[in-house]
Coordinates of C-alpha atoms and ligand atoms in Angstrom, one line a residue:
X980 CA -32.4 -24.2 12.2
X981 CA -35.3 -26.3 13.5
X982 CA -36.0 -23.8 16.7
X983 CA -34.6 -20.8 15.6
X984 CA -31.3 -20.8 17.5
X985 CA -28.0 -20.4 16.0
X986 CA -25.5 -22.9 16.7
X987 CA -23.9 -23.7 13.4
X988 CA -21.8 -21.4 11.9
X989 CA -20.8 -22.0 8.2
X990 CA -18.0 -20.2 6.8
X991 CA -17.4 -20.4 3.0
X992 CA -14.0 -19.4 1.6
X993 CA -10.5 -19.5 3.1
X994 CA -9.0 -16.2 2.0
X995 CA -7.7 -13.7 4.5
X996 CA -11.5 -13.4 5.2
X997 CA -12.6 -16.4 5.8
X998 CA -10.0 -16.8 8.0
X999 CA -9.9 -14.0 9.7
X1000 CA -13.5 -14.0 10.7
X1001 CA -13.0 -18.0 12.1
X1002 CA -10.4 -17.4 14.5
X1003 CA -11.9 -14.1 15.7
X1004 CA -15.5 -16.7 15.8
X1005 CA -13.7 -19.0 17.8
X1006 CA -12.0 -17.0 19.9
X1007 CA -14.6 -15.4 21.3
X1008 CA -17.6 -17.8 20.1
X1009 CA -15.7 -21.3 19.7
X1010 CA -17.3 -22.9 23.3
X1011 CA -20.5 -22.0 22.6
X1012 CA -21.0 -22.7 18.4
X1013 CA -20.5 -25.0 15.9
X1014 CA -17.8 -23.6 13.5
X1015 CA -17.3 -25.2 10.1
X1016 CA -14.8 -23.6 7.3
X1017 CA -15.2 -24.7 3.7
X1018 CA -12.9 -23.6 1.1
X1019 CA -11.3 -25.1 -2.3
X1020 CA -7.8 -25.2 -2.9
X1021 CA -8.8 -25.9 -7.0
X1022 CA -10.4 -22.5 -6.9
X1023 CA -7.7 -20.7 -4.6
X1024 CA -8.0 -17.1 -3.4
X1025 CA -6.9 -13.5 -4.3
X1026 CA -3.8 -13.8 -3.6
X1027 CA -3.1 -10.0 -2.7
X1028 CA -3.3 -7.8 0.0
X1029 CA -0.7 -7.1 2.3
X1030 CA -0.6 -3.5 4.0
X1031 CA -2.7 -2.9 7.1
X1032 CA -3.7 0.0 9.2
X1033 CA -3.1 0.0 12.7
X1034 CA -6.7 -1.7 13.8
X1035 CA -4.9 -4.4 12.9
X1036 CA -2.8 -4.3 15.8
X1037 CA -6.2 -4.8 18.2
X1038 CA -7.8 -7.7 15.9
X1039 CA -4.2 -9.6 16.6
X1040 CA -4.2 -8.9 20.2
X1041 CA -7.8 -10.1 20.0
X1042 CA -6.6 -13.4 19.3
X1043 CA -3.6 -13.1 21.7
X1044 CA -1.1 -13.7 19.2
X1045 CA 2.6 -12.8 20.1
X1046 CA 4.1 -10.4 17.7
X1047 CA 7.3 -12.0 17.1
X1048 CA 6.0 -15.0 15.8
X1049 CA 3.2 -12.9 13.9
X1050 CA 5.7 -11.1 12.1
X1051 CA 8.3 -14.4 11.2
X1052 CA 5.4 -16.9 10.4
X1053 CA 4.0 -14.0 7.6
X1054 CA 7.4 -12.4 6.8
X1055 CA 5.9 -8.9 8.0
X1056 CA 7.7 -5.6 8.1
X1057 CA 6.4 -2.4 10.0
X1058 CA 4.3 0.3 8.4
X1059 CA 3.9 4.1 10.0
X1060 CA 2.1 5.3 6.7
X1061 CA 2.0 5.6 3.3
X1062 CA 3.9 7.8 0.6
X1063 CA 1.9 9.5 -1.8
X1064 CA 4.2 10.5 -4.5
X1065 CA 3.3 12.1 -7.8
X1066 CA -0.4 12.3 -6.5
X1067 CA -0.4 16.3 -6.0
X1068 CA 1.4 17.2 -8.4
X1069 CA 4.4 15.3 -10.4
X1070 CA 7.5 15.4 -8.6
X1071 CA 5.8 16.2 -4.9
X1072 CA 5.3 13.5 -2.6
X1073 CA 3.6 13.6 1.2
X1074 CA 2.8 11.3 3.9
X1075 CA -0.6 10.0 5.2
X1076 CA 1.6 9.0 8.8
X1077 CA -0.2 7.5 11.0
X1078 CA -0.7 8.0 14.5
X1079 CA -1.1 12.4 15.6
X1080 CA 0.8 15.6 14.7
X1081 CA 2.7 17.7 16.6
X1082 CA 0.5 17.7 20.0
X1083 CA -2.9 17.7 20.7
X1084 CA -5.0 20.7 21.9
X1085 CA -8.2 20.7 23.7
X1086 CA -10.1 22.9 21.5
X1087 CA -8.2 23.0 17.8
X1088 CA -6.0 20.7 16.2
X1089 CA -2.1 21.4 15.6
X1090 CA -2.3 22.1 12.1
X1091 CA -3.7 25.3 12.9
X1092 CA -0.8 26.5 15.1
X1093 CA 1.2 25.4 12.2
X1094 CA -0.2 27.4 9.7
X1095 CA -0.3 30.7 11.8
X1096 CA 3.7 29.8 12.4
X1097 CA 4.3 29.9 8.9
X1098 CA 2.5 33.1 8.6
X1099 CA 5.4 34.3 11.3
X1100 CA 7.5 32.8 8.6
X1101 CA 8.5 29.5 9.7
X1102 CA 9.3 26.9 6.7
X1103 CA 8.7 24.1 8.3
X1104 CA 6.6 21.3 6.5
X1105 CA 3.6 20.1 8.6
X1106 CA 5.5 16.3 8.2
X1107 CA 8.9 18.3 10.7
X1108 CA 6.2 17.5 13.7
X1109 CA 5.0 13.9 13.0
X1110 CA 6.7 11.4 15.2
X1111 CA 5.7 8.6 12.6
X1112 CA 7.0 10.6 9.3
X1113 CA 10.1 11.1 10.6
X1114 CA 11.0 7.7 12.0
X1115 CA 9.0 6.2 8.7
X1116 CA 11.9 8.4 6.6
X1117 CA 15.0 7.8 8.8
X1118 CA 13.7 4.1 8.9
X1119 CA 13.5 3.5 12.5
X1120 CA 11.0 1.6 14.3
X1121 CA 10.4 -0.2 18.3
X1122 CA 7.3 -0.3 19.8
X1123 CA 6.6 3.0 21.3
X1124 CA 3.7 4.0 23.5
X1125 CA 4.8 7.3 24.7
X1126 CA 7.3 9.9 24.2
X1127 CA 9.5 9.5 27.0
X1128 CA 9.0 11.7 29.9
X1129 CA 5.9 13.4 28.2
X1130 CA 2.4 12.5 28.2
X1131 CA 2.7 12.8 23.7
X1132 CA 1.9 9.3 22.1
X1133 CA 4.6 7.4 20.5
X1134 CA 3.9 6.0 17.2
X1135 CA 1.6 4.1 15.1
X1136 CA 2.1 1.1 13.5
X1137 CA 0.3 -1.1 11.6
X1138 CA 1.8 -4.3 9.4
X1139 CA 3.0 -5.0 5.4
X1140 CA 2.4 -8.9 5.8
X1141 CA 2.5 -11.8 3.4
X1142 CA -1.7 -12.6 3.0
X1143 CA -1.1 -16.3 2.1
X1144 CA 0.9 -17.0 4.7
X1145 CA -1.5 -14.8 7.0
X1146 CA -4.6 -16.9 6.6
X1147 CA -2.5 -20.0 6.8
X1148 CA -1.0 -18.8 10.5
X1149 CA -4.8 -18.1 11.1
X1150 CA -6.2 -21.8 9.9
X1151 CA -3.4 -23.5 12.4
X1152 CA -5.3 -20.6 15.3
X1153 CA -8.5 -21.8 14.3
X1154 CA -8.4 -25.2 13.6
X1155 CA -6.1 -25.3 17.5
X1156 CA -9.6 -23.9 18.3
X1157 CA -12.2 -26.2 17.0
X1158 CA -12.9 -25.0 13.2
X1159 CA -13.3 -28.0 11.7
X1160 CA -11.9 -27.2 7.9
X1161 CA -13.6 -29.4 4.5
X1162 CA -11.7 -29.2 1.3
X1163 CA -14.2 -28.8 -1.7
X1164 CA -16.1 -26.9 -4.2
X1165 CA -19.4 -26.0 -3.7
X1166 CA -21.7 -27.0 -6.7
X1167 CA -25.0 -26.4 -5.4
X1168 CA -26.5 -24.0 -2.7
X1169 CA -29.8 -25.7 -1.1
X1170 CA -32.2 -22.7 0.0
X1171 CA -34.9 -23.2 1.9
X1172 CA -38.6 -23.4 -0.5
X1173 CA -40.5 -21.9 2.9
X1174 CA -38.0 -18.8 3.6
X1175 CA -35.4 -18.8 1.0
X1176 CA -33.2 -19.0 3.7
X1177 CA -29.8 -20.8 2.6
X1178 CA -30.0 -24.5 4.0
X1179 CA -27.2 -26.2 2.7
X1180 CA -24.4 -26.5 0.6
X1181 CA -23.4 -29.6 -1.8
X1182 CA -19.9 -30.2 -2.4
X1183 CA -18.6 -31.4 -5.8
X1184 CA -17.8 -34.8 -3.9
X1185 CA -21.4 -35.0 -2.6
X1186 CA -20.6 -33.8 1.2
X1187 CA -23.8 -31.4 2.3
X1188 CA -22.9 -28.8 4.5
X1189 CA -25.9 -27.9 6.8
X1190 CA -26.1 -24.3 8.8
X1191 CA -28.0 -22.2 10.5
X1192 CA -26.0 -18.8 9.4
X1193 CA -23.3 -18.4 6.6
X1194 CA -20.4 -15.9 6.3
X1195 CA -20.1 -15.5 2.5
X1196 CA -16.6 -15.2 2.6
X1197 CA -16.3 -16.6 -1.3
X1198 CA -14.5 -13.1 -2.7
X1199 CA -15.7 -11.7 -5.9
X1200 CA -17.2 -15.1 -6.7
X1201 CA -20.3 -13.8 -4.2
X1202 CA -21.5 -17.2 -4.2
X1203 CA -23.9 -17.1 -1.5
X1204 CA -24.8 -13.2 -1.1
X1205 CA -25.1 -12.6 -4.6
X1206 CA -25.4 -15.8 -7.0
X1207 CA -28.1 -17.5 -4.6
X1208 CA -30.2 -15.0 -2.8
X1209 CA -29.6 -12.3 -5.3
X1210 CA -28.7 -9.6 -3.5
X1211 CA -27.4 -6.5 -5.9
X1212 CA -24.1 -4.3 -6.0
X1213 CA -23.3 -0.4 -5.9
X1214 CA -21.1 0.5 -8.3
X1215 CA -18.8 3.9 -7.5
X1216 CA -17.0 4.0 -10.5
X1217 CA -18.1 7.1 -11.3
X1218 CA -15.8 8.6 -8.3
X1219 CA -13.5 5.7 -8.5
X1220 CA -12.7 5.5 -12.0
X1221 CA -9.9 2.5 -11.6
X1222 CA -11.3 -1.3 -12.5
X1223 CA -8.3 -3.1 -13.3
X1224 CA -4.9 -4.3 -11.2
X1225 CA -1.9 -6.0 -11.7
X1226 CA 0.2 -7.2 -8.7
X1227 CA 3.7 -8.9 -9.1
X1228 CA 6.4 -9.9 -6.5
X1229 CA 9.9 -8.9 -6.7
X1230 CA 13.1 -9.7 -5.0
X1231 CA 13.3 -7.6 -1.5
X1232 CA 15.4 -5.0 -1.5
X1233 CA 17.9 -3.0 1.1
X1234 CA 16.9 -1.2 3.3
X1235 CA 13.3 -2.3 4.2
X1236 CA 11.2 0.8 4.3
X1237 CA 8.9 1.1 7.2
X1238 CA 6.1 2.4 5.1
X1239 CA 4.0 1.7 1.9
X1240 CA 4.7 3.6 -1.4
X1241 CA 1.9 5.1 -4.0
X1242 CA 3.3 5.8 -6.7
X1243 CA 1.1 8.2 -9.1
X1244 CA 1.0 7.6 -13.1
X1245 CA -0.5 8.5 -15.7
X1246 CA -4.0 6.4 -16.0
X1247 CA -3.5 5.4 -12.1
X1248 CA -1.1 4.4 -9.6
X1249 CA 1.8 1.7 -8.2
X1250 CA 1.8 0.5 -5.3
X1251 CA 5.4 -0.9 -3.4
X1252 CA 5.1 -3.0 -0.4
X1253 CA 8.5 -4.0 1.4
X1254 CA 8.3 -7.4 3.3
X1255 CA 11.4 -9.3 4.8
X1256 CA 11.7 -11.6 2.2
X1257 CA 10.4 -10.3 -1.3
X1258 CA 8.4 -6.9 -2.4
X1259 CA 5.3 -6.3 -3.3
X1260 CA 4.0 -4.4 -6.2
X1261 CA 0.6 -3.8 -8.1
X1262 CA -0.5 -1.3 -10.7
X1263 CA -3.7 0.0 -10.1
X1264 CA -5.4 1.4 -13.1
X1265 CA -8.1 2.6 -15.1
X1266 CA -9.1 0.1 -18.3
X1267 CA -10.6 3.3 -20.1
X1268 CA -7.4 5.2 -20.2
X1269 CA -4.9 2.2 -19.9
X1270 CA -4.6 -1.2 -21.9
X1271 CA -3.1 -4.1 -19.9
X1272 CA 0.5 -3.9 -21.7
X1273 CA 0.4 -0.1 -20.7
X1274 CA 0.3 -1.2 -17.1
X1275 CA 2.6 -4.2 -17.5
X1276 CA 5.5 -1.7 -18.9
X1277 CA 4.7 0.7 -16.5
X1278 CA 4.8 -2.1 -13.6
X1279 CA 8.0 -4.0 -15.0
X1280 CA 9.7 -0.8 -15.8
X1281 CA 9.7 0.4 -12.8
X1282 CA 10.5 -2.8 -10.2
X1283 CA 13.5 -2.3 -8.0
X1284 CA 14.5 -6.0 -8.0
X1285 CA 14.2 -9.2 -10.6
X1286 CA 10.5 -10.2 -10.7
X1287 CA 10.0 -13.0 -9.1
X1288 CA 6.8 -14.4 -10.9
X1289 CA 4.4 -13.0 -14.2
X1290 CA 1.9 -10.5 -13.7
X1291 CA -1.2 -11.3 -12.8
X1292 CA -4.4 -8.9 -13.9
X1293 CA -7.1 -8.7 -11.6
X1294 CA -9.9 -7.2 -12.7
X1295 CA -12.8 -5.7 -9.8
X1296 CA -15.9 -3.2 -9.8
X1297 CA -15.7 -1.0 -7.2
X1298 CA -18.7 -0.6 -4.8
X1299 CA -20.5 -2.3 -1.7
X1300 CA -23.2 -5.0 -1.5
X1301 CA -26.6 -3.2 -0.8
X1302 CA -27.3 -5.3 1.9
X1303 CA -24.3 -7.3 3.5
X1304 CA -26.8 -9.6 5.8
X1305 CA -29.3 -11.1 3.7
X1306 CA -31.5 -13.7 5.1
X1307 CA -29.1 -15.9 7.1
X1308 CA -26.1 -14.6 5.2
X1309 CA -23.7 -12.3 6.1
X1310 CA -21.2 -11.0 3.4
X1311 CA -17.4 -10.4 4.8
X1312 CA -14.6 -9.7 2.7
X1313 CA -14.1 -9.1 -1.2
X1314 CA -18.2 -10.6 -1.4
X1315 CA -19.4 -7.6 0.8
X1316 CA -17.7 -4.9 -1.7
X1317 CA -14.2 -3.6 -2.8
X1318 CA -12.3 0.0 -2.4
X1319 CA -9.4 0.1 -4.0
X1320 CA -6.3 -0.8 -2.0
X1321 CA -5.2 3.1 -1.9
X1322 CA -5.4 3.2 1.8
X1323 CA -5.2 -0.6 2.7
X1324 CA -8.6 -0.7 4.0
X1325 CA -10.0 -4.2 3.2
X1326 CA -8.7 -6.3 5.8
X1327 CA -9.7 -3.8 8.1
X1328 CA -13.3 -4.0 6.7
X1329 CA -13.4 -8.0 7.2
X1330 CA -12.2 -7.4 11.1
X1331 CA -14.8 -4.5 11.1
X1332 CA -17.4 -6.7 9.9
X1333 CA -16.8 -10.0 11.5
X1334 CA -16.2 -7.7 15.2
X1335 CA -19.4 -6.4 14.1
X1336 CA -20.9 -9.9 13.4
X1337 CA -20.5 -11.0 16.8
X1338 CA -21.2 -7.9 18.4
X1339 CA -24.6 -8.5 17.1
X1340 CA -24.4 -12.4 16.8
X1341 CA -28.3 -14.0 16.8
X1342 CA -27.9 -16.8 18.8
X1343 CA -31.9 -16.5 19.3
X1344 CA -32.7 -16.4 15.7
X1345 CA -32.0 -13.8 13.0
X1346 CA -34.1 -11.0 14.1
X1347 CA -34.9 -8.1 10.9
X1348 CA -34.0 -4.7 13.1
X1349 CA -30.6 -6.6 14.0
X1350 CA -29.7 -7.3 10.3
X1351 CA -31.0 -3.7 9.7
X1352 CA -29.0 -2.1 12.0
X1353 CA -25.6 -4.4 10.6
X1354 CA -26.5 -3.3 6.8
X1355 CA -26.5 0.8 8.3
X1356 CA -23.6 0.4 10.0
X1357 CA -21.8 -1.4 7.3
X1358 CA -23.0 0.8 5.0
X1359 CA -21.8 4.3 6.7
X1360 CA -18.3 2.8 7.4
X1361 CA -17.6 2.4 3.4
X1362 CA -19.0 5.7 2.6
X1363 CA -16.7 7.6 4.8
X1364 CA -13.5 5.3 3.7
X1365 CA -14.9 5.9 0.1
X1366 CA -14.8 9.8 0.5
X1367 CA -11.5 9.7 2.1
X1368 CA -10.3 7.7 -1.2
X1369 CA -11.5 9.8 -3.4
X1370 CA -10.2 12.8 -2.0
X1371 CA -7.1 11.6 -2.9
X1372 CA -8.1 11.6 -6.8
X1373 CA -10.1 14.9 -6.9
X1374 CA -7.5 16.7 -5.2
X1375 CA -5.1 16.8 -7.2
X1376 CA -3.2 19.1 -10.3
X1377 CA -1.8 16.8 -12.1
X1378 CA -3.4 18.2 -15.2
X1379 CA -0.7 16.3 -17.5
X1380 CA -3.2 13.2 -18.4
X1381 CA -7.1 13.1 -19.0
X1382 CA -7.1 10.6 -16.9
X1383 CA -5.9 13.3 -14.1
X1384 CA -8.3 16.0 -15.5
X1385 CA -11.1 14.0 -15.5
X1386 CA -10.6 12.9 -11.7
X1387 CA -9.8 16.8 -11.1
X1388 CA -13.3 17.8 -12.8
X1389 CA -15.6 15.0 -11.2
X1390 CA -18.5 15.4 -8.9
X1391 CA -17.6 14.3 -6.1
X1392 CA -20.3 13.0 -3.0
X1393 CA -22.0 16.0 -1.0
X1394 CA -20.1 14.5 2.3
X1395 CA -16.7 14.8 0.8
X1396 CA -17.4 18.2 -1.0
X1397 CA -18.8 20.2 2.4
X1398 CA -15.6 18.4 3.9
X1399 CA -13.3 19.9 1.6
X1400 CA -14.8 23.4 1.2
X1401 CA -14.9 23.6 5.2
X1402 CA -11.3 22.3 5.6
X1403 CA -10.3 24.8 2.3
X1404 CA -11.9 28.0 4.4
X1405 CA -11.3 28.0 8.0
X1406 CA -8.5 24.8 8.8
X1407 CA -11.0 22.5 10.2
X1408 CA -12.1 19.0 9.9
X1409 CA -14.2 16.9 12.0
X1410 CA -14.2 13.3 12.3
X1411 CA -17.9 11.9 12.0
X1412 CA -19.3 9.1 14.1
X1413 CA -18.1 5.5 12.6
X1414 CA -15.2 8.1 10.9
X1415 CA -12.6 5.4 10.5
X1416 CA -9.8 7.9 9.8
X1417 CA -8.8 10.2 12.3
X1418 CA -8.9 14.0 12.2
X1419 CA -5.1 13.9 11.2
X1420 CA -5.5 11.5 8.5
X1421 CA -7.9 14.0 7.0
X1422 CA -5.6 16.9 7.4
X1423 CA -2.3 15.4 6.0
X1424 CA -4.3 14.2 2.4
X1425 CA -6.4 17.5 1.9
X1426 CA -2.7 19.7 3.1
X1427 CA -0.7 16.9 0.8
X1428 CA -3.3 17.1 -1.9
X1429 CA -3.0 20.9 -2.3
X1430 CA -6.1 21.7 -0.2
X1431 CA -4.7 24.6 1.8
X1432 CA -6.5 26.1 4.7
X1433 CA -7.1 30.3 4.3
X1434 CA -7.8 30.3 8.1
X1435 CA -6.8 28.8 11.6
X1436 CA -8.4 28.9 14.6
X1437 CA -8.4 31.7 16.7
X1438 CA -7.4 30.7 20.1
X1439 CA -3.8 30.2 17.9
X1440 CA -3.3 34.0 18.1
X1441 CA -3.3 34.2 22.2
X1442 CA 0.3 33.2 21.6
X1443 CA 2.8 35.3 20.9
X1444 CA 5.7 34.9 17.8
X1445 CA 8.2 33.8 20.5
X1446 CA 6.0 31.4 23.0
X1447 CA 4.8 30.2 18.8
X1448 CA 7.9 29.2 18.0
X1449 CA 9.4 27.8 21.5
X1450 CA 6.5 25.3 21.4
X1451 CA 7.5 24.6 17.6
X1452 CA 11.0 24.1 17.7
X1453 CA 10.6 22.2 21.3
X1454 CA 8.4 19.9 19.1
X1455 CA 10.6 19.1 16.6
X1456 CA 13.4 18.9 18.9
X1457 CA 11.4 16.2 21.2
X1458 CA 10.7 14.6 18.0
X1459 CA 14.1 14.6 16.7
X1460 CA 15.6 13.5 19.7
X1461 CA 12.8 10.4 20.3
X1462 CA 13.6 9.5 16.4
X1463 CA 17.5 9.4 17.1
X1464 CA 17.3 7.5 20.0
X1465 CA 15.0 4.2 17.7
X1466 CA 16.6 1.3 16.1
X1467 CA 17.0 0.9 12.4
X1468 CA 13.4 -0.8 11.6
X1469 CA 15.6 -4.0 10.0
X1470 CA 17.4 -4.4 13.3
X1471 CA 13.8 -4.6 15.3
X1472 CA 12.7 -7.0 12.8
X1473 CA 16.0 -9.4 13.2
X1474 CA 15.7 -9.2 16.7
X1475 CA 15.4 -12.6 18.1
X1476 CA 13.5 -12.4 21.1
Ligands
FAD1124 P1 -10.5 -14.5 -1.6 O1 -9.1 -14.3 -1.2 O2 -10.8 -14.4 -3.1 O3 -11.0 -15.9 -1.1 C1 -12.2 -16.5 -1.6 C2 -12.3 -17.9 -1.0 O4 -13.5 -18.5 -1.4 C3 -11.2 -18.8 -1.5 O5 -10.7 -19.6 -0.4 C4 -11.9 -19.7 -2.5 O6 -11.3 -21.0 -2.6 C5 -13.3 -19.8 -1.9 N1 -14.3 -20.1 -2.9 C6 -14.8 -19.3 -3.9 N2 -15.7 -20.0 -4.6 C7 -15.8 -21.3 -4.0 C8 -16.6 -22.4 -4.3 N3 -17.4 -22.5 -5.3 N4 -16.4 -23.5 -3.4 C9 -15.6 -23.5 -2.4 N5 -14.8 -22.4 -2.1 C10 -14.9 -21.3 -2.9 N6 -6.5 -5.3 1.3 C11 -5.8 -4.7 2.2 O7 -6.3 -4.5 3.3 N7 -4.6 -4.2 1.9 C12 -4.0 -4.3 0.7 O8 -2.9 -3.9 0.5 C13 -4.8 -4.9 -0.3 N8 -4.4 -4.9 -1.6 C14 -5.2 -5.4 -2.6 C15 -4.8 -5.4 -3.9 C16 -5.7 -5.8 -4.9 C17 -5.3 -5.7 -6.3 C18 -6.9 -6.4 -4.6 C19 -7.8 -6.9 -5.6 C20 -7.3 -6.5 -3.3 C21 -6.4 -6.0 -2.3 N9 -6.8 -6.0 -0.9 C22 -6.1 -5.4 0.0 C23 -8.0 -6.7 -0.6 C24 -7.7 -8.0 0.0 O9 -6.9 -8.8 -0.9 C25 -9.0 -8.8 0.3 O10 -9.8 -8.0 1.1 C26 -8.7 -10.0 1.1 O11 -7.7 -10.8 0.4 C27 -9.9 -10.8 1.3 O12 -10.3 -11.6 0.2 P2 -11.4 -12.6 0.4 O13 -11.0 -13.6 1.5 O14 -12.7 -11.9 0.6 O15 -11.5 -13.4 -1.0

């Protein structure tokens, strides 16, 4: 980095953020950098990871991937949203669906007109007007922009997707674009004496790798962010109090749910995953209230098909890097911090951060206000996913474990409580700048989680009980109608065009 200039990008690690954040690179950076990718099959990666969120559907349109081959090269199934069961209480289960409820109003959100219709003594759930909940539960799924012949949006989707075979559909991308890929295990990072800047790194075979930025894309290894230039973690545990998971695939099962289970127990939670060609499950669980043969009978006991491979226990400290750029390293993936896979966030944080990366890329050197401004914004986006995550613990009345009284009697951050108390009094919820769940997202946890609003708006009461209920049952019967009118989610995923 002689004059400054960056022109040399080195990528280390090949995990779904490594490669991710090369084939966005050289999509949109590949004629005018140098783009190297180091990673070590000895060393391998994760190996989890498989539900998305529906971002997911711009970062592959990014890369102009088709669909169809997306979903058969990574044996991907459709997700509208995710089942919370046991969470609230035992035996209740909700939806986080994605995509809006009911219909959208200029000045207050649907939920409220809901609530003032049950007060007229309506019984519907909240989930009778969600377009994605009720194709999720009838399993039923195409493409849908629009409800026809309204201007209401058609669903939501996002992806349950093999990871390995992900990042290997994205090294074929990438490599078709220029990456140039070296197999090998770094053994020494060269830093510069003059700036500490990272210079180099030496392989285990002697190759040196020369750059003039890295992505630390190395997972919980940290390699370059952490082991050589130092930089320190924050730790959430005290909100997040699960450190431990166990993931194991299973035979797939009939029919192939277009959503993603949670699963509440006792010290934690299960998660199911449906894919075309096997299932996914994991136990995610607390190591203070839970030994590992706790969660392995609790995982085993409760898979729906033959287990297809043993257990594997993967242990993680939840928290962010304090700085993800550091220097001339920038920290995507597992490397820049980990939340719990309770919403499926992660993989939308490495697309986040490597969109973000070349938002502000540094051709002309690295510049300190730039890599300040990256480390805010970085930071801000895992605080508000972090809040939303915890909300799902703190709300809840369980009550039948300590693990579930202690989440119920925690602290929680000031931003999440003054979010809850508002949402508990009056109905409403307001999505903050860099908010990467939606208004609805809130609404549906705090409502699912037993956080029920004492007020709505009052514009709801201009209508009267009969135009209140026209508009409600038109709703559901739009909804009904749209949902009846889909294909079975396996028949769009066998079709063959
Ligand atoms: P890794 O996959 O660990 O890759 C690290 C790479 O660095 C590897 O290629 C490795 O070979 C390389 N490397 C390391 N050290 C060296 C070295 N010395 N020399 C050379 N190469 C090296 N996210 C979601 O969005 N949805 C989910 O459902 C989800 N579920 C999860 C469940 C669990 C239990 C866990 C732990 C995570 C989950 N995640 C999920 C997160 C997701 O798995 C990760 O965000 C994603 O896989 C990215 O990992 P990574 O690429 O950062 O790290």
């Amino acid at each position: 980095m002689s004059d400054g200039n960056i022109k040399k990008l080195v990528i280390l690690g090949g995990g779904t953020a490594g490669w991710m954040t090369a084939s966005l690179m050289a999509k949109v950076l590949g004629k005018v950098i140098d783009i190297t990718l180091v990673e070590s099959d000895r060393i391998g990666t994760v190996g989890v990871g498989e539900a998305t969120i529906p971002p997911i559907i711009n970062f592959n349109q990014a890369l102009g991937l088709n669909e169809r081959e997306f979903l058969q090269a990574t044996n991907g199934s459709i997700k509208l949203g995710i089942q919370f069961e046991n969470w609230f209480k035992k035996g209740e289960s909700y939806m986080h669906a994605f995509g809006n409820i009911g219909k959208n109003f200029p000045f207050c959100d649907f939920h409220h007109f809901w609530r003032k219709s049950r007060l007229n003594g309506d019984t519907s759930s909240l989930w009778d007007y969600s377009l994605n909940y009720q194709a999720a539960i009838h399993n039923k799924f195409a493409p849908l922009a629009q409800i026809k012949g309204t201007n209401l949006p058609g669903l939501s989707y996002a992806y349950h997707f093999d990871a390995g075979l992900y990042a290997k559909f994205l090294r074929r991308y990438s490599e078709s674009k220029g990456v140039r890929r070296i197999e090998g295990v770094v053994k020494e990072v060269k830093i510069r004496p003059e700036n500490g800047f990272v210079d180099g790194l030496l392989l285990e075979d002697g190759q040196e790798i020369s750059g003039d930025l890295f992505a630390d894309c190395t997972g919980m290894a940290a390699l370059l962010i952490e082991k050589a230039l130092g930089v320190g973690y924050e730790e959430w545990s005290q909100w997040l109090p699960c450190d431990r998971a166990m993931a194991v695939p299973c035979a797939a099962t009939k029919p192939i749910v277009p959503y993603t289970r949670s699963i509440a127990h006792e010290a934690g939670w299960r998660w199911r995953i449906p894919l075309q060609h096997r299932t996914g499950n994991g136990m995610v669980y607390s190591s203070h209230h839970w030994s590992d043969d706790q969660a392995h009978e609790a995982l085993l006991g409760n898979l729906d098909g033959e287990h297809l491979a043993e257990p594997k226990v993967i242990p993680f400290r939840t928290g962010r890097r304090r700085e993800s750029w550091c220097k001339n390293v920038v920290s995507i993936g597992l490397s820049s911090g980990f939340l719990e896979p309770l919403e499926s966030t992660s993989i939308h944080l490495i697309q986040s951060a490597a969109t973000r990366l070349i938002k502000s890329f540094p051709h002309c050197g690295i510049k300190p206000h730039e890599v300040k401004e990256f480390n805010r914004q970085s930071q801000v986006e895992i605080e508000r996913i972090r809040d939303f995550i915890i909300l799902h613990y703190k709300a809840n009345q369980r009550r039948d474990s300590e693990f579930w009284r202690e989440c119920e009697n925690m602290t929680v951050p000031d931003s999440l409580r003054d979010k809850m108390e508002l949402f508990r009094s009056s109905g409403k919820v307001f999505r903050d700048y860099d908010d990467l769940f939606a208004e609805a997202a809130w609404q549906q946890v705090m409502i699912g989680q037993g956080i029920v609003p004492e007020d709505h708006h009052p514009l709801v009461d201009s209508l009267s009980e009969e135009q209140m209920s026209d508009l409600m049952a038109s709703l559901k019967t739009l909804i009904g109608g749209t949902v009846a009118g889909l294909p079975d989610h396996e028949q769009f995923l066998s079709r063959g065009e």
